[in-house]
Amino acid sequence: MTLKNKNRIFLFLFIFSVIIFLFNITVLCIAAAAKSIVPPINPMRPFVLIPKGGLCPYNFNSSLAAIIAFSLSAPALSIAIFKGFEKTPSLEILFFSGFIISCVTESARILLPLFGFWKTNSLFLIYIGRIVAAGRFLAPMSLFFATVFSSAEELQNAERNIFILLASTCAFGFFYPMDTTITTSTCTVLWGFRKFFAVIRVFIVVVTIFSVLAEAYTKGIKEIYIKALGVVVLAAGYGLLCNTDCWLEFFIAIILYVSGCFLYLKTVHYLENTWN
């Protein structure tokens, strides 16, 4: 993977994610003007940060705000990486493009409450569910690949590893069972074996964190410990933003998500330009 091709990938991601963001804003405005935004009735809440005390009451608008935040973060991250890593041949950043793609897939959730689509038991709901499921599998897998397959020895296998990452994600999204009879408060349909799905994602993140810590211990570079912290904060912010359905969760998720992205990318940039 040449430096020029890497830059082209992130430039394409920027253009594509901008188009998706503008599309989301446009259809949201059209639906709002037509008064066709239909919140789910008595939806299942997949996660509540503080279940007691009434601090996290369900708010449909916070779910929409979380989706828009994901949609906006994709072009923001793409252009930041394109400018900041333009002359840096980093495999780690190349795999991070998968995380950006997962942010784009989250924006598919915005279509569910528009024009009452969630009321229909159709293939459309299944497609939305599969897109979101694939993206939520891709996000932790991208961080894992960025950690495990980013060494200089893996440079010649970059295209193969990227293909494995994307192919496994597509296969997961295509074959994973969906349950379109249950709509969640975060504008998704429910997928089967929900706890198993959550355990898989958490396990991948934990393995990624321990891999970064092992690398830091082996190489004796303290900045890699900071990168591990960045992975923790980023994963926490991403996971909470995926499950946001109240304003308290939204603001906490945004703080964690932005801080995690900044800490992770800044540390990777420092390590690439100082130690490589």
CSV table of N, CA and C in Angstrom, one decimal, residues 124-270:
chain,number,residue,atom,x,y,z
A,124,PHE,N,-36.5,-3.9,4.2
A,124,PHE,CA,-35.8,-2.6,4.5
A,124,PHE,C,-35.3,-2.6,5.9
A,125,LEU,N,-36.1,-3.1,6.9
A,125,LEU,CA,-35.7,-3.1,8.3
A,125,LEU,C,-34.5,-4.1,8.5
A,126,ILE,N,-34.6,-5.2,7.7
A,126,ILE,CA,-33.5,-6.2,7.8
A,126,ILE,C,-32.2,-5.6,7.3
A,127,TYR,N,-32.2,-4.9,6.2
A,127,TYR,CA,-31.0,-4.3,5.6
A,127,TYR,C,-30.4,-3.3,6.6
A,128,ILE,N,-31.3,-2.4,7.2
A,128,ILE,CA,-30.8,-1.4,8.1
A,128,ILE,C,-30.1,-2.2,9.3
A,129,GLY,N,-30.8,-3.2,9.8
A,129,GLY,CA,-30.2,-4.0,10.9
A,129,GLY,C,-28.9,-4.6,10.6
A,130,ARG,N,-28.8,-5.1,9.4
A,130,ARG,CA,-27.5,-5.8,9.0
A,130,ARG,C,-26.4,-4.7,8.8
A,131,ILE,N,-26.7,-3.6,8.2
A,131,ILE,CA,-25.7,-2.5,8.0
A,131,ILE,C,-25.2,-2.1,9.4
A,132,VAL,N,-26.1,-1.9,10.3
A,132,VAL,CA,-25.6,-1.4,11.7
A,132,VAL,C,-24.8,-2.5,12.4
A,133,ALA,N,-25.3,-3.7,12.3
A,133,ALA,CA,-24.6,-4.8,12.9
A,133,ALA,C,-23.2,-5.0,12.4
A,134,ALA,N,-23.1,-4.9,11.0
A,134,ALA,CA,-21.7,-5.0,10.4
A,134,ALA,C,-20.8,-3.9,10.8
A,135,GLY,N,-21.4,-2.7,10.9
A,135,GLY,CA,-20.6,-1.5,11.4
A,135,GLY,C,-20.1,-1.7,12.8
A,136,ARG,N,-20.9,-2.2,13.7
A,136,ARG,CA,-20.6,-2.4,15.1
A,136,ARG,C,-19.6,-3.5,15.3
A,137,PHE,N,-19.5,-4.4,14.4
A,137,PHE,CA,-18.5,-5.4,14.4
A,137,PHE,C,-17.2,-4.9,13.8
A,138,LEU,N,-17.3,-4.0,12.8
A,138,LEU,CA,-16.2,-3.5,12.1
A,138,LEU,C,-15.4,-2.5,13.0
A,139,ALA,N,-16.0,-1.8,13.8
A,139,ALA,CA,-15.3,-0.8,14.7
A,139,ALA,C,-14.3,-1.4,15.6
A,140,PRO,N,-14.6,-2.4,16.4
A,140,PRO,CA,-13.6,-3.0,17.3
A,140,PRO,C,-12.6,-3.8,16.5
A,141,MET,N,-13.0,-4.4,15.4
A,141,MET,CA,-12.1,-5.2,14.6
A,141,MET,C,-11.1,-4.3,13.9
A,142,SER,N,-11.4,-3.1,13.5
A,142,SER,CA,-10.5,-2.2,12.9
A,142,SER,C,-9.4,-1.8,13.9
A,143,LEU,N,-9.8,-1.5,15.2
A,143,LEU,CA,-8.8,-1.2,16.2
A,143,LEU,C,-7.9,-2.4,16.5
A,144,PHE,N,-8.5,-3.6,16.5
A,144,PHE,CA,-7.7,-4.8,16.7
A,144,PHE,C,-6.7,-5.0,15.6
A,145,PHE,N,-7.1,-4.8,14.3
A,145,PHE,CA,-6.2,-5.0,13.2
A,145,PHE,C,-5.1,-3.9,13.2
A,146,ALA,N,-5.5,-2.7,13.6
A,146,ALA,CA,-4.6,-1.6,13.7
A,146,ALA,C,-3.5,-1.8,14.7
A,147,THR,N,-3.8,-2.6,15.7
A,147,THR,CA,-2.8,-2.9,16.7
A,147,THR,C,-2.0,-4.1,16.4
A,148,VAL,N,-2.6,-5.2,15.9
A,148,VAL,CA,-1.9,-6.5,15.7
A,148,VAL,C,-1.2,-6.5,14.3
A,149,PHE,N,-1.7,-5.9,13.3
A,149,PHE,CA,-1.2,-6.0,11.9
A,149,PHE,C,-0.6,-4.7,11.4
A,150,SER,N,0.0,-3.9,12.3
A,150,SER,CA,0.5,-2.6,11.8
A,150,SER,C,2.0,-2.5,11.8
A,151,SER,N,2.7,-3.7,12.1
A,151,SER,CA,4.2,-3.6,12.1
A,151,SER,C,4.7,-3.6,10.7
A,152,ALA,N,6.0,-3.2,10.6
A,152,ALA,CA,6.7,-3.1,9.3
A,152,ALA,C,6.7,-4.4,8.6
A,153,GLU,N,6.7,-5.5,9.3
A,153,GLU,CA,6.7,-6.8,8.6
A,153,GLU,C,5.4,-7.1,7.9
A,154,GLU,N,4.3,-6.4,8.3
A,154,GLU,CA,3.0,-6.6,7.7
A,154,GLU,C,2.7,-5.7,6.5
A,155,LEU,N,3.7,-4.9,6.2
A,155,LEU,CA,3.5,-3.9,5.1
A,155,LEU,C,3.1,-4.5,3.8
A,156,GLN,N,3.8,-5.6,3.5
A,156,GLN,CA,3.6,-6.3,2.2
A,156,GLN,C,2.2,-7.1,2.2
A,157,ASN,N,1.7,-7.3,3.4
A,157,ASN,CA,0.4,-8.0,3.5
A,157,ASN,C,-0.8,-7.0,3.8
A,158,ALA,N,-0.6,-5.7,3.6
A,158,ALA,CA,-1.6,-4.7,3.9
A,158,ALA,C,-2.9,-4.9,3.2
A,159,GLU,N,-2.8,-5.1,1.8
A,159,GLU,CA,-4.0,-5.3,1.0
A,159,GLU,C,-4.8,-6.6,1.5
A,160,ARG,N,-4.0,-7.7,1.7
A,160,ARG,CA,-4.7,-8.9,2.2
A,160,ARG,C,-5.4,-8.7,3.5
A,161,ASN,N,-4.7,-8.1,4.4
A,161,ASN,CA,-5.3,-7.9,5.8
A,161,ASN,C,-6.6,-7.0,5.7
A,162,ILE,N,-6.5,-6.0,4.9
A,162,ILE,CA,-7.7,-5.1,4.7
A,162,ILE,C,-8.8,-5.9,4.1
A,163,PHE,N,-8.5,-6.7,3.1
A,163,PHE,CA,-9.6,-7.6,2.5
A,163,PHE,C,-10.2,-8.5,3.5
A,164,ILE,N,-9.3,-9.1,4.4
A,164,ILE,CA,-9.8,-10.0,5.4
A,164,ILE,C,-10.8,-9.3,6.4
A,165,LEU,N,-10.3,-8.1,6.8
A,165,LEU,CA,-11.1,-7.2,7.7
A,165,LEU,C,-12.5,-6.9,7.1
A,166,LEU,N,-12.5,-6.4,5.9
A,166,LEU,CA,-13.8,-6.0,5.3
A,166,LEU,C,-14.7,-7.3,4.9
A,167,ALA,N,-14.0,-8.3,4.5
A,167,ALA,CA,-14.8,-9.5,4.1
A,167,ALA,C,-15.4,-10.2,5.3
A,168,SER,N,-14.7,-10.3,6.4
A,168,SER,CA,-15.2,-10.9,7.6
A,168,SER,C,-16.4,-10.0,8.2
A,169,THR,N,-16.2,-8.7,8.1
A,169,THR,CA,-17.3,-7.8,8.5
A,169,THR,C,-18.6,-7.9,7.7
A,170,CYS,N,-18.4,-8.0,6.4
A,170,CYS,CA,-19.6,-8.1,5.5
A,170,CYS,C,-20.3,-9.5,5.7
A,171,ALA,N,-19.5,-10.5,5.9
A,171,ALA,CA,-20.0,-11.9,6.2
A,171,ALA,C,-20.8,-11.9,7.5
A,172,PHE,N,-20.2,-11.2,8.5
A,172,PHE,CA,-20.9,-11.1,9.8
A,172,PHE,C,-22.3,-10.4,9.7
A,173,GLY,N,-22.2,-9.3,9.0
A,173,GLY,CA,-23.5,-8.5,8.8
A,173,GLY,C,-24.5,-9.2,8.0
A,174,PHE,N,-24.1,-10.0,7.0
A,174,PHE,CA,-25.0,-10.7,6.1
A,174,PHE,C,-25.6,-11.9,6.8
A,175,PHE,N,-24.9,-12.6,7.6
A,175,PHE,CA,-25.4,-13.9,8.1
A,175,PHE,C,-25.9,-13.8,9.5
A,176,TYR,N,-25.6,-12.7,10.2
A,176,TYR,CA,-26.1,-12.6,11.6
A,176,TYR,C,-27.6,-12.5,11.7
A,177,PRO,N,-28.3,-13.2,12.6
A,177,PRO,CA,-29.8,-13.2,12.6
A,177,PRO,C,-30.3,-11.8,13.1
A,178,MET,N,-31.4,-11.4,12.5
A,178,MET,CA,-32.1,-10.2,12.9
A,178,MET,C,-33.5,-10.5,13.4
A,179,ASP,N,-33.9,-9.6,14.3
A,179,ASP,CA,-35.3,-9.7,14.9
A,179,ASP,C,-36.0,-8.4,14.6
A,180,THR,N,-36.7,-8.3,13.5
A,180,THR,CA,-37.4,-7.0,13.1
A,180,THR,C,-38.7,-6.8,13.9
A,181,THR,N,-39.0,-7.7,14.8
A,181,THR,CA,-40.3,-7.5,15.6
A,181,THR,C,-40.0,-6.6,16.8
A,182,ILE,N,-38.8,-6.3,17.1
A,182,ILE,CA,-38.5,-5.5,18.3
A,182,ILE,C,-37.7,-4.3,17.8
A,183,THR,N,-38.2,-3.1,18.1
A,183,THR,CA,-37.5,-1.8,17.8
A,183,THR,C,-36.9,-1.2,19.1
A,184,THR,N,-35.7,-0.8,19.0
A,184,THR,CA,-35.0,-0.2,20.2
A,184,THR,C,-35.1,1.3,20.3
A,185,SER,N,-34.8,1.8,21.4
A,185,SER,CA,-34.9,3.3,21.6
A,185,SER,C,-33.8,4.0,20.8
A,186,THR,N,-32.8,3.3,20.3
A,186,THR,CA,-31.7,3.9,19.6
A,186,THR,C,-31.9,3.8,18.1
A,187,CYS,N,-33.2,3.6,17.6
A,187,CYS,CA,-33.5,3.6,16.2
A,187,CYS,C,-32.8,2.4,15.5
A,188,THR,N,-32.9,1.3,16.1
A,188,THR,CA,-32.4,0.0,15.4
A,188,THR,C,-33.4,-1.1,15.6
A,189,VAL,N,-33.3,-2.1,14.8
A,189,VAL,CA,-34.0,-3.3,15.1
A,189,VAL,C,-33.1,-4.2,15.9
A,190,LEU,N,-33.6,-5.2,16.6
A,190,LEU,CA,-32.8,-6.0,17.5
A,190,LEU,C,-32.2,-7.2,16.7
A,191,TRP,N,-31.0,-7.5,17.0
A,191,TRP,CA,-30.4,-8.7,16.4
A,191,TRP,C,-30.4,-9.8,17.4
A,192,GLY,N,-30.3,-11.0,16.9
A,192,GLY,CA,-30.4,-12.2,17.7
A,192,GLY,C,-29.1,-12.4,18.6
A,193,PHE,N,-29.3,-13.1,19.7
A,193,PHE,CA,-28.2,-13.4,20.6
A,193,PHE,C,-27.5,-12.1,21.0
A,194,ARG,N,-28.3,-11.1,21.5
A,194,ARG,CA,-27.8,-9.8,21.8
A,194,ARG,C,-26.6,-9.8,22.8
A,195,LYS,N,-26.7,-10.6,23.8
A,195,LYS,CA,-25.6,-10.6,24.8
A,195,LYS,C,-24.4,-11.2,24.2
A,196,PHE,N,-24.5,-12.2,23.4
A,196,PHE,CA,-23.4,-12.8,22.7
A,196,PHE,C,-22.7,-11.8,21.8
A,197,PHE,N,-23.5,-11.0,21.1
A,197,PHE,CA,-23.0,-10.0,20.2
A,197,PHE,C,-22.2,-9.0,21.0
A,198,ALA,N,-22.7,-8.6,22.1
A,198,ALA,CA,-22.0,-7.6,23.0
A,198,ALA,C,-20.7,-8.2,23.5
A,199,VAL,N,-20.8,-9.4,24.0
A,199,VAL,CA,-19.6,-10.1,24.5
A,199,VAL,C,-18.5,-10.2,23.5
A,200,ILE,N,-18.8,-10.5,22.2
A,200,ILE,CA,-17.8,-10.6,21.2
A,200,ILE,C,-17.1,-9.2,21.0
A,201,ARG,N,-17.9,-8.1,21.0
A,201,ARG,CA,-17.3,-6.8,20.7
A,201,ARG,C,-16.4,-6.4,21.9
A,202,VAL,N,-16.9,-6.6,23.1
A,202,VAL,CA,-16.1,-6.3,24.3
A,202,VAL,C,-14.8,-7.1,24.4
A,203,PHE,N,-14.9,-8.4,24.0
A,203,PHE,CA,-13.7,-9.2,24.0
A,203,PHE,C,-12.7,-8.7,23.0
A,204,ILE,N,-13.1,-8.3,21.8
A,204,ILE,CA,-12.2,-7.8,20.8
A,204,ILE,C,-11.5,-6.5,21.4
A,205,VAL,N,-12.2,-5.7,22.0
A,205,VAL,CA,-11.7,-4.4,22.5
A,205,VAL,C,-10.7,-4.7,23.7
A,206,VAL,N,-11.0,-5.7,24.5
A,206,VAL,CA,-10.1,-6.0,25.6
A,206,VAL,C,-8.8,-6.6,25.1
A,207,VAL,N,-8.9,-7.5,24.1
A,207,VAL,CA,-7.7,-8.1,23.5
A,207,VAL,C,-6.9,-7.0,22.8
A,208,THR,N,-7.5,-6.0,22.2
A,208,THR,CA,-6.8,-4.9,21.6
A,208,THR,C,-6.0,-4.1,22.6
A,209,ILE,N,-6.7,-3.8,23.8
A,209,ILE,CA,-6.1,-3.0,24.8
A,209,ILE,C,-4.9,-3.8,25.4
A,210,PHE,N,-5.0,-5.1,25.7
A,210,PHE,CA,-3.9,-5.8,26.2
A,210,PHE,C,-2.8,-6.0,25.2
A,211,SER,N,-3.1,-6.0,23.9
A,211,SER,CA,-2.1,-6.1,22.9
A,211,SER,C,-1.3,-4.8,22.8
A,212,VAL,N,-1.9,-3.7,23.0
A,212,VAL,CA,-1.2,-2.4,23.0
A,212,VAL,C,-0.4,-2.3,24.3
A,213,LEU,N,-0.9,-2.7,25.4
A,213,LEU,CA,-0.1,-2.7,26.7
A,213,LEU,C,1.1,-3.7,26.6
A,214,ALA,N,1.0,-4.8,25.9
A,214,ALA,CA,2.1,-5.7,25.7
A,214,ALA,C,3.1,-5.1,24.8
A,215,GLU,N,2.7,-4.4,23.8
A,215,GLU,CA,3.6,-3.7,22.9
A,215,GLU,C,4.4,-2.6,23.7
A,216,ALA,N,3.7,-1.9,24.5
A,216,ALA,CA,4.3,-0.8,25.3
A,216,ALA,C,5.4,-1.4,26.3
A,217,TYR,N,5.0,-2.5,26.9
A,217,TYR,CA,6.0,-3.2,27.8
A,217,TYR,C,7.2,-3.7,27.1
A,218,THR,N,7.0,-4.3,25.9
A,218,THR,CA,8.0,-4.9,25.2
A,218,THR,C,9.0,-3.9,24.6
A,219,LYS,N,8.5,-2.8,24.1
A,219,LYS,CA,9.3,-1.8,23.5
A,219,LYS,C,9.8,-0.7,24.5
A,220,GLY,N,9.2,-0.7,25.7
A,220,GLY,CA,9.6,0.3,26.7
A,220,GLY,C,9.3,1.7,26.3
A,221,ILE,N,8.3,2.0,25.5
A,221,ILE,CA,7.9,3.3,25.1
A,221,ILE,C,6.6,3.8,25.9
A,222,LYS,N,6.8,4.8,26.7
A,222,LYS,CA,5.7,5.2,27.6
A,222,LYS,C,4.5,5.7,26.8
A,223,GLU,N,4.8,6.3,25.6
A,223,GLU,CA,3.7,6.9,24.8
A,223,GLU,C,2.7,5.9,24.3
A,224,ILE,N,3.1,4.6,24.2
A,224,ILE,CA,2.2,3.5,23.8
A,224,ILE,C,1.2,3.3,24.9
A,225,TYR,N,1.5,3.5,26.2
A,225,TYR,CA,0.6,3.4,27.2
A,225,TYR,C,-0.5,4.4,27.0
A,226,ILE,N,-0.1,5.6,26.6
A,226,ILE,CA,-1.1,6.7,26.3
A,226,ILE,C,-2.1,6.2,25.2
A,227,LYS,N,-1.5,5.6,24.2
A,227,LYS,CA,-2.3,5.1,23.1
A,227,LYS,C,-3.3,4.0,23.6
A,228,ALA,N,-2.9,3.2,24.5
A,228,ALA,CA,-3.8,2.2,25.2
A,228,ALA,C,-5.0,3.0,25.9
A,229,LEU,N,-4.7,4.1,26.5
A,229,LEU,CA,-5.7,4.9,27.2
A,229,LEU,C,-6.6,5.4,26.1
A,230,GLY,N,-6.1,5.9,25.0
A,230,GLY,CA,-6.9,6.4,23.9
A,230,GLY,C,-7.9,5.4,23.4
A,231,VAL,N,-7.4,4.1,23.3
A,231,VAL,CA,-8.3,3.0,22.8
A,231,VAL,C,-9.4,2.8,23.8
A,232,VAL,N,-9.1,2.9,25.1
A,232,VAL,CA,-10.1,2.7,26.2
A,232,VAL,C,-11.2,3.8,26.1
A,233,VAL,N,-10.7,5.0,26.0
A,233,VAL,CA,-11.7,6.2,26.0
A,233,VAL,C,-12.5,6.2,24.7
A,234,LEU,N,-11.8,5.9,23.6
A,234,LEU,CA,-12.5,5.9,22.3
A,234,LEU,C,-13.6,4.8,22.3
A,235,ALA,N,-13.2,3.6,22.8
A,235,ALA,CA,-14.2,2.5,22.8
A,235,ALA,C,-15.4,2.8,23.7
A,236,ALA,N,-15.1,3.4,24.8
A,236,ALA,CA,-16.2,3.7,25.8
A,236,ALA,C,-17.1,4.8,25.1
A,237,GLY,N,-16.5,5.8,24.5
A,237,GLY,CA,-17.3,6.8,23.9
A,237,GLY,C,-18.1,6.3,22.7
A,238,TYR,N,-17.5,5.5,21.9
A,238,TYR,CA,-18.2,4.9,20.8
A,238,TYR,C,-19.4,4.0,21.2
A,239,GLY,N,-19.1,3.1,22.2
A,239,GLY,CA,-20.1,2.2,22.7
A,239,GLY,C,-21.3,3.0,23.3
A,240,LEU,N,-21.0,4.0,24.1
A,240,LEU,CA,-22.1,4.8,24.7
A,240,LEU,C,-22.9,5.6,23.7
A,241,LEU,N,-22.2,6.1,22.7
A,241,LEU,CA,-22.9,6.9,21.7
A,241,LEU,C,-23.8,6.0,20.8
A,242,CYS,N,-23.4,4.7,20.6
A,242,CYS,CA,-24.2,3.7,19.9
A,242,CYS,C,-25.5,3.5,20.7
A,243,ASN,N,-25.5,3.6,22.0
A,243,ASN,CA,-26.6,3.2,22.8
A,243,ASN,C,-27.3,4.4,23.5
A,244,THR,N,-27.0,5.6,23.0
A,244,THR,CA,-27.5,6.8,23.6
A,244,THR,C,-29.0,7.0,23.3
A,245,ASP,N,-29.8,7.2,24.3
A,245,ASP,CA,-31.2,7.5,24.2
A,245,ASP,C,-31.7,8.5,25.2
A,246,CYS,N,-30.7,9.2,25.8
A,246,CYS,CA,-31.0,10.3,26.7
A,246,CYS,C,-29.9,11.4,26.7
A,247,TRP,N,-30.2,12.6,27.1
A,247,TRP,CA,-29.2,13.7,26.9
A,247,TRP,C,-28.0,13.5,27.8
A,248,LEU,N,-28.1,13.0,29.0
A,248,LEU,CA,-26.9,12.8,29.8
A,248,LEU,C,-26.0,11.9,29.2
A,249,GLU,N,-26.5,10.8,28.7
A,249,GLU,CA,-25.6,9.8,27.9
A,249,GLU,C,-25.0,10.4,26.7
A,250,PHE,N,-25.8,11.3,26.0
A,250,PHE,CA,-25.2,11.9,24.8
A,250,PHE,C,-24.0,12.8,25.1
A,251,PHE,N,-24.1,13.6,26.1
A,251,PHE,CA,-23.0,14.6,26.4
A,251,PHE,C,-21.8,13.8,26.9
A,252,ILE,N,-22.0,12.8,27.8
A,252,ILE,CA,-20.9,12.0,28.3
A,252,ILE,C,-20.2,11.3,27.1
A,253,ALA,N,-21.1,10.7,26.2
A,253,ALA,CA,-20.5,10.0,25.1
A,253,ALA,C,-19.7,10.9,24.1
A,254,ILE,N,-20.2,12.1,23.9
A,254,ILE,CA,-19.5,13.0,23.0
A,254,ILE,C,-18.1,13.4,23.6
A,255,ILE,N,-18.1,13.6,24.9
A,255,ILE,CA,-16.8,14.0,25.5
A,255,ILE,C,-15.8,12.8,25.4
A,256,LEU,N,-16.3,11.6,25.7
A,256,LEU,CA,-15.4,10.4,25.6
A,256,LEU,C,-15.0,10.2,24.2
A,257,TYR,N,-15.9,10.3,23.3
A,257,TYR,CA,-15.7,9.9,21.9
A,257,TYR,C,-14.6,10.9,21.3
A,258,VAL,N,-14.9,12.2,21.5
A,258,VAL,CA,-13.9,13.2,20.9
A,258,VAL,C,-12.6,13.1,21.6
A,259,SER,N,-12.6,12.9,22.9
A,259,SER,CA,-11.3,12.8,23.7
A,259,SER,C,-10.5,11.6,23.2
A,260,GLY,N,-11.3,10.5,23.0
A,260,GLY,CA,-10.6,9.2,22.6
A,260,GLY,C,-10.0,9.3,21.2
A,261,CYS,N,-10.8,9.9,20.3
A,261,CYS,CA,-10.2,10.1,18.9
A,261,CYS,C,-9.0,11.0,18.9
A,262,PHE,N,-9.1,12.1,19.7
A,262,PHE,CA,-7.9,13.0,19.7
A,262,PHE,C,-6.7,12.3,20.4
A,263,LEU,N,-6.9,11.7,21.5
A,263,LEU,CA,-5.8,11.0,22.2
A,263,LEU,C,-5.2,9.9,21.4
A,264,TYR,N,-6.0,9.1,20.8
A,264,TYR,CA,-5.5,8.0,20.0
A,264,TYR,C,-4.7,8.5,18.7
A,265,LEU,N,-5.3,9.4,18.0
A,265,LEU,CA,-4.7,9.8,16.7
A,265,LEU,C,-3.5,10.7,17.0
A,266,LYS,N,-3.5,11.5,18.0
A,266,LYS,CA,-2.3,12.3,18.4
A,266,LYS,C,-1.2,11.4,18.8
A,267,THR,N,-1.4,10.4,19.6
A,267,THR,CA,-0.4,9.5,20.0
A,267,THR,C,0.2,8.7,18.8
A,268,VAL,N,-0.7,8.2,18.0
A,268,VAL,CA,-0.2,7.4,16.8
A,268,VAL,C,0.6,8.3,15.9
A,269,HIS,N,0.2,9.6,15.7
A,269,HIS,CA,1.0,10.5,14.9
A,269,HIS,C,2.4,10.8,15.5
A,270,TYR,N,2.4,10.9,16.8
A,270,TYR,CA,3.7,11.1,17.5
A,270,TYR,C,4.6,9.9,17.4
